[in-house]
């Protein structure tokens, strides 16, 4: 029987699909990250790896060249050395599409929560500070008719843009390396340069992958070019913004607020100054965390494993060049 090692407990539908295909599923059940040595050792007896979050680097791949397939339980693959896997002939699969709506919902939630200081206001109640009413206190800003700037208009960015246009009539501008013409037609989105995106966005929401090109892109120089009334949202990867620069930009009023589902590093320290700022909302990387989405992700990951173990092309390959 073929065997897949799974680095965390995954939702039942994915596990069942694997078991129904006659694959032995071995899950890492401890609530701590595996070390690289443990991952190599656990994979030594496996034919495939279903990977939730563990780094898949060159050293691991070299030690695990026998693997027929590696399926990620994520759409992002910045934790994977894809080129090294391709060199070794190992197909890598991810879970595109199924988490777009849930992740965009999280961006929308953070936008609204930030604009009304909701997380901070909740904390004032817990601290017994809900007292004297002041017409000039606790004021947020409205979103109707404002401009949404999307950095990385792909599937997730498009869902966020549709929600913002539908709910608040927001105008949508975006910056991508190349234009997304179907999205332009669908929601009347307008391509702008990176500088224009910074200068014109009232809400700037990040939906791009973490790459060498996007790492640290939102730094002091970028925040300084944004509107003092603007809100920065990141539900993609913490490495795309510079956290110290973000904190300073908020303290100095270069931007108005920030909503983060991703931080750098993760988890964020519980005493991080950003957590006590009124105009900041932080969530612990729950973008795709709905029952429906996580079930769907587990199914796509299982489909990638099954295809890979059958010697077939993965339905959702990250490195299709491996088949050349
Ligand atoms: C995952 C994500 O929950 O898919 C991604 O890229 O960031 C999240 O959906 C996370 O990567 C853990 O697998």
Short mmCIF file of C-alpha atoms in Angstrom, two decimals, residues 82-294:
data_model
loop_
_atom_site.label_atom_id
_atom_site.label_comp_id
_atom_site.label_asym_id
_atom_site.label_seq_id
_atom_site.Cartn_x
_atom_site.Cartn_y
_atom_site.Cartn_z
CA UNK A 82 10.14 24.75 -6.22
CA UNK A 83 13.21 24.86 -8.49
CA UNK A 84 14.98 22.22 -6.38
CA UNK A 85 11.89 19.98 -6.48
CA UNK A 86 11.67 20.38 -10.27
CA UNK A 87 15.36 19.45 -10.61
CA UNK A 88 14.67 16.28 -8.67
CA UNK A 89 11.57 15.54 -10.77
CA UNK A 90 9.14 15.92 -7.85
CA UNK A 91 5.78 17.47 -8.75
CA UNK A 92 4.42 20.01 -6.25
CA UNK A 93 0.69 20.70 -6.01
CA UNK A 94 -1.25 23.51 -4.28
CA UNK A 95 -4.90 24.45 -3.63
CA UNK A 96 -5.81 27.37 -5.92
CA UNK A 97 -9.27 28.94 -6.20
CA UNK A 98 -11.07 27.31 -3.30
CA UNK A 99 -9.84 29.78 -0.70
CA UNK A 100 -10.26 32.98 -2.70
CA UNK A 101 -13.64 33.99 -1.26
CA UNK A 102 -12.77 33.15 2.37
CA UNK A 103 -9.49 35.07 2.19
CA UNK A 104 -11.16 38.07 0.53
CA UNK A 105 -13.84 37.98 3.25
CA UNK A 106 -11.06 38.26 5.82
CA UNK A 107 -9.58 41.26 4.01
CA UNK A 108 -13.04 42.87 3.92
CA UNK A 109 -13.55 42.15 7.63
CA UNK A 110 -10.18 43.73 8.48
CA UNK A 111 -10.94 46.77 6.31
CA UNK A 112 -14.24 47.41 8.08
CA UNK A 113 -12.85 46.58 11.54
CA UNK A 114 -9.93 48.95 11.02
CA UNK A 115 -12.05 51.76 9.63
CA UNK A 116 -14.24 51.69 12.78
CA UNK A 117 -11.45 50.78 15.25
CA UNK A 118 -13.59 47.75 16.11
CA UNK A 119 -11.01 45.46 17.73
CA UNK A 120 -9.69 48.29 19.95
CA UNK A 121 -13.21 49.39 20.89
CA UNK A 122 -14.03 45.84 21.95
CA UNK A 123 -10.98 45.86 24.22
CA UNK A 124 -12.13 49.10 25.91
CA UNK A 125 -15.31 47.32 27.04
CA UNK A 126 -13.29 44.44 28.49
CA UNK A 127 -11.15 46.98 30.36
CA UNK A 128 -14.26 48.68 31.88
CA UNK A 129 -13.68 51.83 29.82
CA UNK A 130 -17.14 52.09 28.22
CA UNK A 131 -18.15 55.25 30.06
CA UNK A 132 -18.94 58.84 29.29
CA UNK A 133 -20.29 59.47 25.76
CA UNK A 134 -18.41 62.06 23.74
CA UNK A 135 -19.60 63.07 20.25
CA UNK A 136 -16.02 63.62 19.15
CA UNK A 137 -14.55 60.38 20.52
CA UNK A 138 -14.13 56.92 18.95
CA UNK A 139 -14.57 58.20 15.41
CA UNK A 140 -13.79 55.98 12.46
CA UNK A 141 -13.83 56.73 8.77
CA UNK A 142 -16.37 55.72 6.13
CA UNK A 143 -15.68 53.61 3.08
CA UNK A 144 -18.51 54.57 0.74
CA UNK A 145 -17.29 55.97 -2.56
CA UNK A 146 -13.62 55.62 -1.57
CA UNK A 147 -10.87 54.13 -3.74
CA UNK A 148 -9.73 50.56 -3.19
CA UNK A 149 -6.21 49.81 -4.41
CA UNK A 150 -5.35 46.16 -4.95
CA UNK A 151 -1.71 45.09 -5.03
CA UNK A 152 -1.88 41.79 -6.94
CA UNK A 153 -5.24 41.48 -8.70
CA UNK A 154 -5.64 37.72 -9.06
CA UNK A 155 -8.41 35.45 -7.80
CA UNK A 156 -8.39 36.66 -4.18
CA UNK A 157 -7.94 40.32 -5.10
CA UNK A 158 -10.85 40.07 -7.51
CA UNK A 159 -13.16 38.72 -4.77
CA UNK A 160 -12.12 41.60 -2.49
CA UNK A 161 -12.68 44.12 -5.28
CA UNK A 162 -16.15 42.73 -6.06
CA UNK A 163 -17.14 42.86 -2.38
CA UNK A 164 -15.92 46.45 -1.96
CA UNK A 165 -17.51 47.65 -5.18
CA UNK A 166 -20.80 45.92 -4.31
CA UNK A 167 -21.00 46.94 -0.66
CA UNK A 168 -19.59 50.46 -0.77
CA UNK A 169 -19.49 51.47 -4.43
CA UNK A 170 -15.71 51.73 -4.12
CA UNK A 171 -13.69 52.61 -7.19
CA UNK A 172 -11.08 49.91 -7.91
CA UNK A 173 -7.51 50.54 -9.04
CA UNK A 174 -4.81 47.88 -9.09
CA UNK A 175 -1.16 47.24 -9.73
CA UNK A 176 0.10 43.99 -11.28
CA UNK A 177 3.18 43.26 -13.37
CA UNK A 178 0.84 42.60 -16.27
CA UNK A 179 -2.71 43.76 -16.77
CA UNK A 180 -5.70 41.62 -15.73
CA UNK A 181 -8.06 42.46 -18.60
CA UNK A 182 -10.91 40.07 -17.66
CA UNK A 183 -11.01 41.69 -14.19
CA UNK A 184 -10.89 45.16 -15.74
CA UNK A 185 -13.99 44.31 -17.76
CA UNK A 186 -15.81 42.63 -14.87
CA UNK A 187 -15.41 45.32 -12.23
CA UNK A 188 -14.14 48.28 -14.19
CA UNK A 189 -10.78 48.06 -12.43
CA UNK A 190 -8.09 50.43 -13.62
CA UNK A 191 -4.39 49.48 -13.87
CA UNK A 192 -2.09 52.07 -12.29
CA UNK A 193 1.64 52.26 -11.60
CA UNK A 194 2.87 51.27 -8.13
CA UNK A 195 3.41 54.95 -7.31
CA UNK A 196 -0.14 55.82 -8.36
CA UNK A 197 -1.48 52.91 -6.32
CA UNK A 198 0.26 54.31 -3.23
CA UNK A 199 -0.83 57.87 -3.87
CA UNK A 200 -4.48 57.25 -4.81
CA UNK A 201 -5.68 54.36 -2.61
CA UNK A 202 -7.92 55.07 0.38
CA UNK A 203 -7.69 51.37 1.22
CA UNK A 204 -4.68 49.48 -0.10
CA UNK A 205 -5.12 45.72 0.08
CA UNK A 206 -2.29 43.26 -0.62
CA UNK A 207 -3.18 40.05 -2.51
CA UNK A 208 0.07 39.01 -4.14
CA UNK A 209 2.41 36.09 -3.49
CA UNK A 210 5.59 36.57 -1.45
CA UNK A 211 8.48 36.57 -3.90
CA UNK A 212 11.89 38.25 -4.07
CA UNK A 213 10.12 41.02 -5.98
CA UNK A 214 7.36 41.64 -3.40
CA UNK A 215 9.32 41.00 -0.17
CA UNK A 216 9.46 44.13 1.98
CA UNK A 217 7.71 46.15 -0.75
CA UNK A 218 5.66 48.06 1.81
CA UNK A 219 8.39 49.87 3.70
CA UNK A 220 8.97 53.42 4.95
CA UNK A 221 9.40 54.77 1.43
CA UNK A 222 6.09 53.22 0.31
CA UNK A 223 4.09 54.25 3.40
CA UNK A 224 5.43 57.81 3.05
CA UNK A 225 3.81 58.03 -0.38
CA UNK A 226 0.38 56.88 0.85
CA UNK A 227 -2.44 59.19 1.97
CA UNK A 228 -2.43 60.09 5.70
CA UNK A 229 -6.09 58.98 5.71
CA UNK A 230 -5.40 55.58 4.12
CA UNK A 231 -5.79 52.04 5.46
CA UNK A 232 -3.27 49.28 4.68
CA UNK A 233 -4.59 45.68 4.59
CA UNK A 234 -2.45 42.54 4.25
CA UNK A 235 -3.97 39.05 4.09
CA UNK A 236 -1.24 37.63 1.81
CA UNK A 237 2.11 37.21 3.56
CA UNK A 238 3.71 39.15 6.40
CA UNK A 239 7.00 39.35 4.52
CA UNK A 240 5.46 41.76 1.99
CA UNK A 241 5.34 44.58 4.54
CA UNK A 242 8.11 45.70 6.87
CA UNK A 243 6.50 45.54 10.29
CA UNK A 244 8.75 48.11 12.02
CA UNK A 245 8.20 50.55 9.15
CA UNK A 246 4.44 49.96 9.33
CA UNK A 247 4.42 50.71 13.06
CA UNK A 248 6.37 53.94 12.51
CA UNK A 249 4.12 54.97 9.61
CA UNK A 250 1.08 54.58 11.89
CA UNK A 251 2.74 56.36 14.83
CA UNK A 252 3.81 59.24 12.62
CA UNK A 253 0.44 59.49 10.86
CA UNK A 254 1.78 58.67 7.39
CA UNK A 255 -1.15 56.27 7.09
CA UNK A 256 -4.35 56.12 9.16
CA UNK A 257 -4.79 52.43 9.94
CA UNK A 258 -3.83 48.84 9.23
CA UNK A 259 -5.50 45.43 9.18
CA UNK A 260 -3.30 42.36 9.16
CA UNK A 261 -4.10 38.66 8.90
CA UNK A 262 -0.42 37.93 8.33
CA UNK A 263 2.57 39.18 10.30
CA UNK A 264 6.30 38.84 10.21
CA UNK A 265 7.16 36.71 12.09
CA UNK A 266 4.15 34.51 12.82
CA UNK A 267 2.92 34.16 15.47
CA UNK A 268 3.11 37.84 16.41
CA UNK A 269 4.35 38.46 19.98
CA UNK A 270 1.41 39.14 22.31
CA UNK A 271 3.04 42.39 23.51
CA UNK A 272 3.59 43.78 20.01
CA UNK A 273 2.83 47.55 20.00
CA UNK A 274 0.62 47.18 16.90
CA UNK A 275 -1.86 45.19 19.00
CA UNK A 276 -2.56 48.20 21.21
CA UNK A 277 -3.11 50.77 18.49
CA UNK A 278 -6.72 51.97 18.06
CA UNK A 279 -6.61 51.94 14.26
CA UNK A 280 -5.09 48.48 13.93
CA UNK A 281 -6.83 45.10 13.61
CA UNK A 282 -4.76 41.92 13.67
CA UNK A 283 -5.92 38.34 13.14
CA UNK A 284 -3.84 35.15 13.55
CA UNK A 285 -3.66 34.07 9.86
CA UNK A 286 -7.24 32.83 9.56
CA UNK A 287 -7.78 33.87 5.93
CA UNK A 288 -8.82 30.44 4.72
CA UNK A 289 -10.19 29.22 8.05
CA UNK A 290 -13.80 28.30 7.27
CA UNK A 291 -15.22 24.80 7.41
CA UNK A 292 -16.16 24.91 3.73
CA UNK A 293 -12.81 26.24 2.53
CA UNK A 294 -10.59 24.01 4.65
#
